[in-house]
Amino acid sequence: MISMSRLPGGSNILSRVRIKDSSKYGTFINKNHASNEKVHELPSKETTLKDGDVVCFGTGNAAYRFSFVPFVFFSDNRGSYMIKILMNLCTHTIGACTTIELSDECTHVLTDQLAPVSEPLIDAIVAKKPIMLMSWLELLGEKCIGSEIPSWSSNVPTVAVEGVSVQLVDSITRSKCLVGYSFILDPRQMYLFEDRLPALLEVAGAKTASVEEFCSNSQVVDCGGRSRAVCVTTKASAHKFDDITELSSYSRVDEMDLLCAILSGHLDLSVLTQPTGQYTHFSCEWYSLVLNQWVLLKCTS
């Protein structure tokens, strides 16, 4: 395996796998269903393998299809010396590449257990990149040839959100957790990941609207009814929506609770709070819960 890491400002990552014939009975490659190519007749008795090539050894009938899976790793814990050492060792073993910044070429993002949520990690979630523990890379580096890639499910990282531990989910599960909700964002609020929050919500299946958009045209929140619109607040300014008449009766959710929901792929309805002193538009889930309890009591009486 020959690899060359991505250079700053560069756009290409080169990674090649070469095969050399040192056998007694020969090594043969079948490219694109053509006739077998004898490796020992090639210059230096070696050649480059490409994904899909079929390799045969000696006089036997066994044939092996070469499946090349390129890996380009990015770590959001670039300050960790041990991670740098481990990444260099493992990537050298399997011929993978590392990149100094998150890009389209990046295939996986590596992080520590209970690492604090950072902007690069948020960007990786928005880009729908698989986020793995370093232990997954260690398993991958134990052998450079295998029939399967180590399971992602047993190497899912748990991250820290303001001291709260949240286990990440895959992008498919995450994309369904906020479907049907529209979240109203107030530019006066100092959100932690302000510029990234709309994209983060959309990755989770939600719609977003600013206060101005919502107040000027309520149809911008196309979510099947007002009960699905939720105002996103911060701990420092939880009551800023109260002075906006059009939003005074909508549910609220703290941005940290919302972030935990997106990361975990599950929205706990108990984090949605109702404004006090106003007529409240209760959510459909709340109404169904109350209705089911009433029916149960009616039947038992």
XYZ file of N, CA and C in Angstrom, residues 226-229 242 245 247-252 272-284 286-287:
81
model
N -49.972 24.933 14.048
C -49.153 25.759 14.926
C -48.539 24.963 16.058
N -49.137 23.830 16.417
C -48.629 23.057 17.549
C -47.244 22.482 17.298
N -46.822 22.443 16.016
C -45.517 21.892 15.678
C -44.434 22.956 15.582
N -44.767 24.222 15.729
C -43.777 25.290 15.699
C -43.236 25.511 17.106
N -41.323 36.279 24.629
C -42.572 36.660 25.287
C -43.097 38.018 24.827
N -45.964 39.205 20.142
C -47.348 38.749 20.259
C -47.610 37.477 19.456
N -45.771 35.100 18.778
C -45.064 33.905 19.264
C -45.306 33.634 20.744
N -46.132 34.441 21.380
C -46.279 34.347 22.836
C -46.902 33.041 23.305
N -47.586 32.327 22.407
C -48.272 31.106 22.840
C -47.614 29.825 22.325
N -46.445 29.950 21.721
C -45.788 28.772 21.177
C -44.870 28.106 22.197
N -44.639 26.829 22.003
C -43.740 26.077 22.879
C -42.320 26.604 22.751
N -41.526 26.379 23.808
C -40.117 26.760 23.818
C -39.243 25.526 24.023
N -39.850 20.316 25.911
C -40.663 21.386 25.322
C -41.496 22.028 26.423
N -41.268 23.287 26.668
C -41.984 23.993 27.732
C -43.026 24.920 27.135
N -44.075 25.151 27.912
C -45.155 26.032 27.475
C -45.010 27.387 28.152
N -45.288 28.477 27.432
C -45.207 29.802 28.046
C -46.261 29.953 29.130
N -45.940 30.707 30.167
C -46.870 30.900 31.289
C -47.682 32.166 31.081
N -48.917 32.152 31.622
C -49.761 33.340 31.582
C -50.389 33.608 30.235
N -50.316 32.638 29.311
C -50.881 32.832 27.988
C -51.710 31.619 27.626
N -52.621 31.816 26.673
C -53.345 30.680 26.123
C -52.337 29.797 25.387
N -52.356 28.505 25.643
C -51.317 27.610 25.131
C -51.848 26.712 24.035
N -51.074 26.606 22.943
C -51.372 25.658 21.872
C -50.626 24.371 22.182
N -51.316 23.438 22.815
C -50.635 22.209 23.212
C -50.301 21.363 21.994
N -49.229 20.581 22.132
C -48.783 19.742 21.020
C -49.721 18.559 20.834
N -49.673 17.988 19.627
C -50.514 16.823 19.330
C -50.155 15.654 20.229
N -48.975 15.772 23.298
C -49.515 16.018 24.638
C -51.016 15.737 24.655
N -51.728 16.198 23.625
C -53.168 16.000 23.556
C -53.503 14.519 23.467
